Structures are given as structure tokens and as C-alpha cells.
Short mmCIF file of C-alpha atoms in Angstrom, two decimals:
data_model
loop_
_atom_site.label_atom_id
_atom_site.label_comp_id
_atom_site.label_asym_id
_atom_site.label_seq_id
_atom_site.Cartn_x
_atom_site.Cartn_y
_atom_site.Cartn_z
CA MET L 151 0.00 0.00 0.00
CA GLY L 152 1.32 3.43 -0.89
CA ARG L 153 1.66 6.49 1.24
CA ARG L 154 -1.64 7.93 2.48
CA ASN L 155 -2.72 11.39 3.45
CA ILE L 156 -3.13 12.01 7.22
CA LEU L 157 -6.70 13.19 6.58
CA GLU L 158 -7.55 9.79 5.12
CA VAL L 159 -6.12 8.14 8.23
CA ILE L 160 -8.25 10.42 10.46
CA GLU L 161 -11.38 9.59 8.45
CA ASP L 162 -10.67 5.86 8.76
CA ILE L 163 -10.08 6.17 12.52
CA LEU L 164 -13.43 7.95 12.89
CA LYS L 165 -15.18 5.15 10.98
CA VAL L 166 -13.61 2.49 13.21
CA LEU L 167 -14.44 4.37 16.43
CA LYS L 168 -18.07 4.82 15.32
CA LYS L 169 -18.39 1.02 15.06
CA GLU L 170 -16.50 0.26 18.28
CA ASN L 171 -16.87 2.04 21.60
CA GLU L 172 -13.18 2.14 22.38
CA ALA L 173 -9.92 0.99 20.82
CA SER L 174 -6.21 1.01 21.58
CA VAL L 175 -3.57 2.60 19.37
CA LYS L 176 -2.38 -0.80 18.16
CA ALA L 177 -5.89 -2.00 17.33
CA LEU L 178 -6.63 1.22 15.45
CA SER L 179 -3.37 1.12 13.49
CA ASP L 180 -4.04 -2.51 12.50
CA LYS L 181 -7.61 -1.82 11.36
CA VAL L 182 -6.73 1.42 9.55
CA GLU L 183 -3.60 -0.22 8.08
CA SER L 184 -1.34 2.64 9.11
CA GLN L 185 1.90 2.82 11.04
CA TRP L 186 1.40 3.36 14.76
CA GLU L 187 3.36 6.65 14.72
CA THR L 188 0.94 8.07 12.16
CA THR L 189 -2.01 6.76 14.14
CA ILE L 190 -0.73 8.43 17.31
CA LYS L 191 -0.22 11.75 15.49
CA ALA L 192 -3.77 11.58 14.11
CA LEU L 193 -5.22 10.71 17.53
CA GLU L 194 -3.29 13.51 19.27
CA PHE L 195 -4.67 15.99 16.73
CA MET L 196 -8.20 14.62 17.15
CA LYS L 197 -7.78 14.93 20.92
CA ARG L 198 -6.73 18.59 20.60
CA VAL L 199 -9.86 19.44 18.60
CA ASN L 200 -12.08 17.47 21.03
CA LEU L 201 -13.13 14.68 18.65
CA VAL L 202 -11.84 11.85 20.83
CA LYS L 203 -11.11 11.26 24.49
CA GLU L 204 -8.39 9.13 26.02
CA ARG L 205 -8.17 6.94 29.09
CA GLU L 206 -5.62 4.56 30.52
CA GLY L 207 -6.05 0.84 29.98
CA LYS L 208 -4.08 -2.09 31.34
CA ARG L 209 -0.68 -1.48 32.85
CA THR L 210 2.06 -3.92 31.91
CA ASN L 211 5.44 -2.61 30.78
CA LYS L 212 3.72 0.37 29.23
CA VAL L 213 0.34 1.99 29.88
CA GLU L 214 -2.23 1.11 27.24
CA ARG L 215 -3.91 4.17 25.69
CA LEU L 216 -7.58 3.70 24.84
CA PHE L 217 -9.46 6.19 22.65
CA SER L 218 -13.17 6.72 22.09
CA LEU L 219 -15.36 9.33 20.42
CA ARG L 220 -16.64 12.29 22.43
CA LYS L 221 -20.39 12.55 22.71
#
């Protein structure tokens, strides 16, 4: 798959989050078929403009970041 525009990645993340209540960064990057760095950048932008909210998930070596749509 070729290089995609960040806006396309954001649109795909929104579609996935509409179907699911909540998803981790890894799950989103797998479903959107994007690198996790790009997914994190898109989610951070969406968080700044109040499209998504974040909460902590399980704690193992690293804290899991879970994202969901704001209502």
C-alpha cells in the first residue's frame, strides 16, 4: 500500500471508532492499516480538537492508551 494522506487516516479512525466504543492505538493502526506513529499523530490531533477522548487501559510494561469518540 502506498503512502496515504493524514486526513484519510483520520477519516478511517473515525469510521472504526463509530463502530466500536473504544480501541487502543495498536488495534486502530491494525484496522486502519497505518503505522502506529501516524495513528498516534492523528489521535493527538483529534484529541486537541475534542473529537476523541483518552483513558488509561491495562498497565504492563507500558500503559495502554484507549481512545473513544466524544459525545
